[in-house]
Amino acid sequence: MSDDGTARPPGTDPPTNGRPLTVSDVLALPVLAAGQPQVVTGALLLDRPVRWVHITELTDPASFLKGGELVLTTGMPLPEDAAGVRRYVDELADVGATALVIELVRRYHRPPEPLVHACRARGLPLVTLARDVNFLEVTQVVHALILGNQADAMRRAQRIHEAFTALTLRGAGPEDVVRAAAEMSGHTVVLENLVHQALICEPSGSTVEDALTDWEQRSRATARGDHVGGREPEGRLVAPVEYQGERWGHVVMLPAPGIGPAFGPEHRTVLERTAMALTVARLIHPTSWEHTAHRNALRDLVEQRHRSPGDARARCAALGLPCEDGRGFLAILVDLGAGHPASGPETRVSQELRTAGVPALVGELAPGRLGVLLALGPSQKWRPVAARLSRTVLDLAPQAVVSVGSEVPDLSDAARSFHQAGRVAEATVPGQPLPADRAFHELSDIGLRRLLYALREDTRIQDYAERQLGPLIDHDTRHGTDLLTTLRHYLDAAGNKTTAARRGGLSRETVYQRLRTIERLLDRDLESGEQRTELHVALTALDVLRLGSRRGAGSTGA
């Protein structure tokens, strides 16, 4: 059956799965296999494609050939002399015949030595047939196959064009285009930029680690062609991605592992359309490929979506992030605030780190939040780098919050560093004063108040504050008193009534009276250190809950 479901003539079922018909395929067909074919010379050349089959009994058959033909003969026209035989073979080889098949039935019963030597010398496969074969039937079967394959190839090419046209019309991004190319071709497809960084890799039949290990070195080992289908030493197909003379990168199709290149016209068609679709995607999507690649790599690291640590290392290394042993990795989060565009700071931070010579991935993890992953040298200190980055950010966005995780020894631990930086960010009130000696926040900054701020949406915290202080707040509301403030002064003074009176501008007797009222309302013993601690925690929780409420109301109003 053909690709469109129509029946083929009997005996012409394709043995090629869409690839060009080869000499080996033709010899395996029942109509020719019945002649008991034996390969005399050129056994390693049987993968040559067969464009046509030609029957000849002429002494100069080459004048009727165009190249790519498999020549069938009974041997009757072969010259008697060795020189004539060599001339006969030379003409076939010069015109590009794929093989010579001679029947050993009528004139010869074994191949003549001059013919064998001539074919071996010119690299022309010579095949003998021990039994009589209907050459006309051979041509009918093979030509039906060839024409059927050509029709199938045209239909497949049409489907490829339609698929990529649909991608382009819906504004597909580069990731969608590369993924479609890998699915249609059955091969791994990689998009790289002009400095040989692999920006997108869609594996097929292999892993990211297999595809991208030592990518830059392997990619630089070959010169790029200007046309689709340029081959690299590894058997890759390569096509430039460019527009009006400006080249942006290359799209690369990798051979299937353990099979060899095995690329056909369809693969070149897929690669050509991929390059065209990527050009359109570059023109309609404003975000640069590099920024998109960094963002996707960082998000996959944070969410641990890589199939293996080896895949993660190979992908990041192919983006220019060193991942060898001895390096340390540090995650930094930059919260710019709601509505603040990330593109400007993202570009500026990347430039600053390049200027400082610090390899890093920089990308937007969420609206208003940048992620940065530093790759530190064996003896490199991270604090000066974090300080420089923070100053750059704060110059652009003074209200930004820069949070730092802890340094980790392996890329596989990067998610932990990002989670720590996230905890710091969650515990940092916008506008929180920075420590005097630095321009960023870190884990050691998280005390009780900031911990409770991070947990402010937990209903257990809200319930705790209400159970501990609710009766006192209700009393103040009903009677217009301010016992909560007196309690705050007393707790802040660590139970020193004299200090509490001075801070509240009250007499000691008034403070004593108020504290007794507080004890009664809350059913608490304020002389108990444990109970004072519980109330202090509740009061701190109340403060951060009210702070969060005010900020939320302000945000809503804005």
XYZ file of C-alpha atoms in Angstrom:
558
model
C 0.000 0.000 0.000
C 1.147 3.569 -0.634
C 1.054 6.325 1.991
C -2.385 7.433 0.832
C -3.850 3.897 1.099
C -3.959 3.038 -2.608
C -2.869 -0.442 -3.666
C 0.486 -1.047 -5.349
C 1.053 -3.581 -8.126
C 1.802 -7.102 -6.799
C 5.429 -7.626 -5.810
C 6.130 -3.916 -5.385
C 5.689 -3.445 -1.660
C 8.429 -1.000 -0.709
C 11.356 -2.351 1.327
C 12.679 1.151 1.987
C 10.296 2.876 4.453
C 10.367 6.009 2.357
C 14.114 6.252 1.760
C 15.529 6.042 -1.787
C 15.656 2.586 -3.339
C 19.193 1.153 -3.279
C 21.073 -1.537 -5.213
C 20.730 -3.814 -2.195
C 16.959 -3.257 -2.121
C 16.620 -4.131 -5.813
C 18.645 -7.331 -5.457
C 16.375 -8.414 -2.605
C 13.198 -8.108 -4.697
C 11.670 -11.521 -5.483
C 11.689 -10.843 -9.213
C 15.480 -10.471 -9.183
C 16.279 -12.736 -6.256
C 14.922 -15.592 -8.380
C 18.021 -15.221 -10.547
C 20.265 -16.059 -7.569
C 22.281 -12.810 -7.680
C 25.903 -12.889 -6.527
C 27.869 -9.726 -5.804
C 31.278 -10.047 -7.436
C 32.671 -6.551 -6.838
C 31.549 -3.493 -4.880
C 29.890 -5.268 -1.960
C 30.401 -2.155 0.159
C 28.709 0.059 -2.450
C 25.274 -1.540 -2.484
C 23.720 1.396 -0.628
C 23.888 3.494 -3.801
C 20.447 4.853 -4.724
C 18.838 3.506 -7.889
C 17.155 6.204 -9.954
C 16.104 3.898 -12.824
C 16.695 0.459 -14.373
C 18.055 0.214 -17.921
C 18.177 -2.907 -20.117
C 20.865 -2.773 -22.774
C 22.523 -4.989 -25.333
C 24.549 -2.163 -26.848
C 28.327 -1.878 -26.889
C 28.039 1.811 -25.854
C 25.108 1.939 -23.382
C 26.425 5.016 -21.564
C 25.164 7.285 -24.346
C 21.600 6.454 -23.251
C 22.164 6.926 -19.512
C 21.937 9.977 -17.231
C 23.343 8.518 -14.027
C 21.856 6.511 -11.213
C 20.733 3.612 -13.404
C 21.108 -0.048 -12.563
C 22.156 -1.656 -15.865
C 20.842 -5.122 -16.837
C 22.537 -7.112 -19.619
C 22.823 -10.687 -20.875
C 26.513 -10.036 -21.611
C 26.006 -10.467 -25.347
C 27.381 -7.016 -26.292
C 30.552 -7.190 -24.237
C 33.693 -6.709 -26.340
C 35.990 -9.673 -26.836
C 39.199 -7.812 -25.949
C 40.212 -6.609 -22.480
C 40.693 -3.033 -23.678
C 37.151 -2.960 -25.041
C 35.798 -4.311 -21.761
C 37.649 -1.623 -19.802
C 36.259 1.039 -22.128
C 32.736 -0.360 -21.661
C 33.059 -0.239 -17.840
C 34.734 3.195 -17.876
C 31.821 4.653 -19.781
C 29.310 3.224 -17.302
C 31.319 4.461 -14.318
C 31.856 7.897 -15.854
C 28.156 8.451 -16.481
C 27.346 7.393 -12.882
C 25.679 4.003 -13.282
C 25.020 2.480 -9.857
C 25.684 -1.178 -10.745
C 26.048 -3.633 -13.617
C 23.983 -6.840 -13.475
C 25.008 -9.553 -15.980
C 23.112 -12.765 -16.645
C 25.329 -15.904 -16.840
C 22.995 -17.966 -18.984
C 23.533 -17.355 -22.697
C 27.057 -16.149 -23.490
C 28.882 -16.539 -20.179
C 28.667 -19.067 -17.370
C 31.077 -17.192 -15.149
C 32.041 -13.508 -15.191
C 34.959 -12.781 -17.532
C 38.117 -11.772 -15.693
C 38.628 -8.515 -17.659
C 35.119 -7.421 -16.611
C 35.760 -8.259 -12.955
C 39.092 -6.394 -12.935
C 37.614 -3.368 -14.709
C 34.617 -3.110 -12.366
C 36.819 -3.508 -9.305
C 39.213 -0.819 -10.603
C 36.381 1.688 -11.195
C 34.381 0.896 -8.053
C 31.367 -0.285 -10.047
C 29.345 -3.023 -8.334
C 29.169 -6.117 -10.530
C 26.377 -8.612 -9.874
C 25.890 -11.921 -11.660
C 22.668 -13.867 -12.141
C 22.948 -17.660 -12.275
C 19.435 -18.187 -13.625
C 17.352 -16.636 -16.342
C 15.399 -13.543 -15.253
C 12.694 -11.606 -17.109
C 14.410 -8.224 -17.383
C 11.223 -6.525 -18.509
C 9.436 -7.684 -15.377
C 12.367 -6.407 -13.295
C 12.064 -2.953 -14.840
C 8.292 -2.902 -14.290
C 8.589 -3.815 -10.612
C 11.493 -1.486 -9.853
C 10.041 1.440 -11.789
C 6.714 1.003 -10.024
C 8.560 1.144 -6.725
C 10.579 4.184 -7.726
C 7.552 6.074 -9.008
C 5.552 5.053 -5.955
C 8.337 6.235 -3.669
C 8.509 9.515 -5.534
C 4.769 10.023 -5.174
C 4.952 9.100 -1.502
C 7.881 11.473 -1.045
C 5.897 14.287 -2.658
C 2.972 13.625 -0.328
C 5.256 13.532 2.702
C 6.953 16.746 1.592
C 3.533 18.343 1.229
C 2.612 17.282 4.769
C 5.906 18.746 6.048
C 5.215 22.059 4.325
C 1.654 22.148 5.657
C 2.782 21.397 9.214
C 5.387 24.154 9.263
C 3.022 26.593 7.562
C 0.502 25.957 10.348
C 3.205 26.538 12.961
C 4.181 29.818 11.348
C 0.596 31.045 10.983
C -0.154 30.488 14.664
C 3.004 32.322 15.690
C 4.801 29.338 17.171
C 7.917 30.058 19.218
C 11.309 28.499 18.550
C 10.762 25.696 21.080
C 7.593 24.593 19.252
C 9.364 24.706 15.896
C 12.334 22.617 17.053
C 10.041 20.129 18.790
C 8.002 19.697 15.604
C 11.190 19.158 13.591
C 12.337 16.395 15.933
C 8.941 14.692 15.842
C 8.666 14.818 12.054
C 12.228 13.713 11.361
C 12.688 11.190 14.161
C 16.088 12.772 14.875
C 17.426 15.019 17.630
C 17.318 18.682 16.569
C 19.384 21.484 18.136
C 19.282 25.249 17.650
C 22.601 26.957 18.343
C 23.676 30.594 18.206
C 26.709 32.041 16.454
C 29.040 31.345 19.393
C 28.081 27.663 19.332
C 25.872 27.657 22.404
C 23.038 25.133 22.178
C 19.916 27.175 22.951
C 17.233 24.561 22.305
C 17.622 20.794 22.182
C 14.766 18.444 21.385
C 16.044 14.864 21.725
C 14.600 11.981 19.736
C 15.880 8.497 20.419
C 18.631 9.829 22.676
C 19.096 11.978 25.772
C 20.025 15.620 26.157
C 23.283 14.452 27.708
C 24.118 12.344 24.642
C 23.280 15.192 22.298
C 24.917 18.129 24.093
C 27.991 16.781 25.901
C 30.995 18.848 24.709
C 28.669 20.617 22.290
C 30.742 23.734 21.705
C 33.958 21.825 20.998
C 32.203 19.435 18.633
C 30.354 22.241 16.911
C 33.479 24.328 16.379
C 35.265 21.340 14.851
C 33.571 21.932 11.509
C 33.113 24.752 9.046
C 29.531 25.816 8.405
C 27.988 25.603 4.969
C 25.680 28.227 3.558
C 23.088 25.764 2.322
C 20.707 23.289 3.862
C 22.199 19.846 4.197
C 25.804 20.709 4.878
C 27.417 17.713 6.573
C 29.622 17.778 9.659
C 32.224 15.138 10.554
C 29.714 13.447 12.864
C 27.279 13.059 9.974
C 25.005 15.897 11.078
C 22.809 17.986 8.822
C 23.207 21.733 9.298
C 21.225 24.708 8.026
C 21.763 28.442 8.682
C 19.019 30.543 10.247
C 19.222 33.987 8.699
C 17.286 36.919 7.282
C 18.353 39.385 4.596
C 21.992 38.434 4.943
C 22.060 38.546 8.755
C 22.785 35.162 10.264
C 21.488 34.360 13.758
C 22.528 30.767 14.245
C 22.238 27.237 12.901
C 19.749 24.428 13.240
C 21.390 21.020 13.459
C 19.908 17.555 12.929
C 21.868 14.754 14.582
C 22.162 11.198 13.256
C 20.355 8.464 15.120
C 22.638 6.747 17.672
C 24.248 3.588 16.345
C 22.626 3.849 12.914
C 24.776 6.387 11.098
C 23.557 9.479 9.242
C 20.836 7.805 7.077
C 19.467 11.202 6.021
C 17.259 11.468 2.965
C 15.558 14.246 1.009
C 12.758 14.436 3.560
C 15.188 15.215 6.363
C 16.655 18.038 4.309
C 13.138 19.313 3.647
C 12.360 19.248 7.373
C 15.609 21.062 8.136
C 14.961 23.691 5.463
C 11.449 24.413 6.722
C 12.685 24.433 10.311
C 15.211 27.130 9.468
C 12.525 29.186 7.710
C 10.068 28.835 10.596
C 12.771 29.805 13.097
C 13.506 32.927 11.055
C 9.843 33.945 11.235
C 9.709 33.134 14.964
C 12.761 35.336 15.546
C 11.094 38.230 13.718
C 7.743 38.073 15.516
C 8.892 37.209 19.047
C 10.798 40.098 20.685
C 12.558 38.050 23.375
C 16.008 36.957 22.258
C 16.760 33.264 21.878
C 19.466 33.512 24.525
C 17.135 35.019 27.130
C 14.491 32.403 26.374
C 17.048 29.592 26.640
C 18.328 30.886 30.001
C 14.795 31.271 31.344
C 13.787 27.760 30.337
C 16.988 26.224 31.696
C 16.580 28.014 35.033
C 12.921 27.050 35.376
C 13.756 23.431 34.667
C 16.517 23.535 37.293
C 14.268 25.137 39.917
C 11.427 22.694 39.253
C 13.832 19.759 38.764
C 12.326 18.778 35.425
C 15.510 17.338 33.936
C 15.525 13.602 33.260
C 18.918 13.179 34.919
C 21.750 15.228 36.474
C 23.771 14.449 33.340
C 21.102 16.043 31.146
C 21.080 19.154 33.336
C 24.871 19.503 33.248
C 25.078 18.969 29.487
C 22.318 21.492 28.800
C 23.753 24.198 31.053
C 27.287 23.610 29.794
C 26.024 23.955 26.220
C 24.640 27.372 27.235
C 28.086 28.454 28.433
C 27.751 27.683 32.164
C 30.815 25.717 33.369
C 29.748 22.647 35.318
C 33.004 20.824 35.962
C 34.005 19.545 39.390
C 35.401 22.084 41.832
C 32.951 24.849 41.023
C 30.327 26.202 43.345
C 26.838 27.374 42.404
C 24.812 30.148 43.986
C 21.180 31.130 43.377
C 20.055 34.755 43.567
C 16.490 36.034 43.222
C 15.650 39.579 42.233
C 12.092 40.697 43.009
C 11.431 43.873 41.036
C 7.904 44.495 42.252
C 4.537 44.174 40.566
C 4.342 45.707 37.122
C 8.075 46.271 36.790
C 9.305 44.918 33.428
C 12.094 42.369 33.754
C 13.657 42.760 30.306
C 15.790 45.804 31.185
C 17.213 44.452 34.470
C 17.631 41.001 32.882
C 19.836 42.432 30.146
C 21.717 44.739 32.501
C 22.472 41.985 35.024
C 23.705 39.702 32.235
C 26.015 42.429 30.945
C 27.337 43.190 34.415
C 28.153 39.556 35.106
C 29.890 39.184 31.738
C 31.930 42.292 32.510
C 32.868 40.785 35.863
C 33.847 37.543 34.138
C 31.379 35.471 36.148
C 29.574 32.722 34.178
C 25.876 32.751 34.959
C 22.396 31.955 33.749
C 20.007 34.908 34.042
C 16.301 34.667 33.295
C 12.796 35.654 34.352
C 11.302 32.929 36.537
C 7.947 34.661 37.054
C 6.505 38.093 36.313
C 8.640 40.617 38.164
C 11.121 38.005 39.440
C 14.562 37.325 37.967
C 16.577 34.230 38.712
C 20.374 34.180 38.574
C 22.583 31.102 38.879
C 26.280 31.857 39.365
C 29.017 29.343 38.534
C 31.867 30.225 40.890
C 35.492 29.291 40.467
C 37.173 26.945 42.987
C 38.509 29.807 45.130
C 36.063 32.538 44.146
C 34.108 34.297 46.917
C 30.456 34.843 46.182
C 29.763 37.856 48.397
C 31.571 40.439 46.222
C 29.755 39.115 43.161
C 26.366 39.230 44.903
C 27.086 42.756 46.161
C 28.003 43.958 42.663
C 24.893 42.393 41.178
C 22.696 43.884 43.916
C 24.060 47.383 43.403
C 23.375 47.088 39.684
C 19.776 46.033 40.349
C 19.111 48.698 42.980
C 20.416 51.403 40.651
C 17.761 50.341 38.137
C 14.963 49.538 40.598
C 15.527 51.023 44.096
C 12.560 49.107 45.557
C 13.828 45.725 44.362
C 14.581 42.955 46.834
C 17.655 40.813 46.215
C 17.672 37.451 48.024
C 20.561 35.001 48.106
C 20.561 31.260 48.775
C 23.544 29.286 50.000
C 26.452 28.143 47.856
C 26.134 24.502 46.731
C 28.873 22.217 45.374
C 27.032 20.680 42.422
C 24.582 21.780 39.756
C 22.145 19.107 40.933
C 21.838 21.092 44.194
C 20.910 24.342 42.424
C 17.211 23.811 43.185
C 18.024 23.803 46.913
C 19.877 27.111 46.623
C 16.930 28.626 44.709
C 14.458 27.362 47.324
C 16.543 28.975 50.065
C 16.646 32.247 48.171
C 12.885 31.947 47.783
C 12.459 31.522 51.534
C 14.490 34.675 52.092
C 12.346 36.566 49.561
C 9.108 35.368 51.172
C 10.347 36.562 54.559
C 11.411 39.996 53.332
C 8.950 42.842 53.655
C 9.112 45.162 50.618
C 11.140 48.168 51.711
C 12.853 46.128 54.437
C 16.019 48.005 55.451
C 19.213 46.300 54.351
C 21.955 45.431 56.774
C 24.528 48.182 56.994
C 27.308 46.081 55.472
C 25.604 44.667 52.376
C 23.039 45.189 49.637
C 21.211 41.863 49.677
C 19.236 39.620 52.026
C 20.277 36.103 53.036
C 19.119 33.237 55.254
C 20.809 34.569 58.398
C 18.562 37.658 58.213
C 15.417 35.653 58.910
C 14.488 36.213 62.533
C 11.161 35.754 64.286
C 9.444 38.739 62.693
C 10.499 37.833 59.154
C 9.669 34.177 59.700
C 6.165 35.103 60.793
C 5.862 37.468 57.840
C 6.670 34.585 55.507
C 3.956 32.508 57.223
C 1.401 35.301 57.418
C -1.090 33.592 55.102
C -1.093 30.419 57.182
C -4.421 30.337 59.021
C -2.753 28.645 61.994
C -0.678 31.787 62.572
C -3.771 33.945 62.236
C -5.715 31.726 64.644
C -2.860 31.763 67.169
C -2.659 35.563 67.202
C -6.418 35.866 67.582
C -6.653 33.333 70.428
C -3.813 34.973 72.340
C -4.792 38.632 71.883
C -8.391 38.732 70.660
C -10.028 39.454 74.055
C -7.622 42.327 74.697
C -8.205 43.886 71.273
C -11.982 43.548 71.682
C -11.803 45.297 75.060
C -9.808 48.188 73.631
C -12.299 48.494 70.776
C -15.358 48.564 73.048
C -13.957 50.857 75.772
C -11.577 53.043 73.845
C -8.580 51.890 75.909
C -5.054 51.118 74.712
C -4.103 48.099 76.761
C -2.451 46.452 73.721
C 0.134 49.224 73.597
C 0.853 48.856 77.303
C 1.348 45.119 76.793
C 3.718 45.850 73.907
C 5.862 48.208 76.038
C 5.962 45.690 78.867
C 6.989 42.773 76.612
C 9.553 44.861 74.730
C 11.065 45.797 78.095
C 11.369 42.070 78.971
C 8.941 42.460 81.901
C 10.522 45.612 83.392
C 7.553 47.651 84.629
C 9.573 50.823 85.223
C 10.870 50.815 81.641
C 7.398 50.064 80.330
C 5.956 53.028 82.283
C 8.617 55.362 80.915
C 8.063 54.235 77.314
C 4.310 54.681 77.635
C 4.527 58.010 79.498
C 2.583 56.510 82.413
C 3.042 56.231 86.121
C 4.135 52.908 87.568
C 0.816 52.578 89.435
C -1.113 53.004 86.176
C 1.033 50.389 84.498
C 0.508 47.987 87.434
C -3.255 48.469 87.176
C -3.306 47.960 83.429
C -1.176 44.843 83.623
C -3.596 43.324 86.156
C -6.462 44.060 83.778
C -4.545 42.454 80.910
C -3.863 39.334 83.008
C -7.545 39.070 83.822
C -8.747 39.561 80.249
C -6.257 37.118 78.795
C -6.189 34.707 81.719
C -2.408 34.963 81.720
C 0.338 35.260 84.316
C 2.689 37.998 83.096
C 5.307 36.947 85.593
C 5.739 33.705 83.641
C 8.570 33.948 81.137
C 7.019 31.261 78.954
C 3.656 32.990 78.839
C 5.307 36.356 78.109
C 7.124 34.662 75.192
C 3.852 33.277 73.847
C 2.257 36.714 73.983
C 5.316 38.341 72.404
C 5.143 35.913 69.476
C 1.411 36.573 69.110
C 1.963 40.332 69.165
C 4.706 40.057 66.526
C 2.400 37.896 64.388
C -0.343 40.494 64.747
C 2.031 43.200 63.560
C 3.056 41.313 60.405
C -0.553 40.326 59.696
C -1.629 43.954 59.886
C 1.368 44.941 57.767
C 0.442 42.418 55.127
C -3.181 43.576 55.223
C -2.221 47.221 54.725
C 0.091 46.339 51.838
C -2.578 44.175 50.257
C -5.136 46.974 50.511
C -2.662 49.417 49.046
C -1.921 47.093 46.161
C -5.610 46.662 45.463
C -6.182 50.362 45.508
C -3.295 50.961 43.099
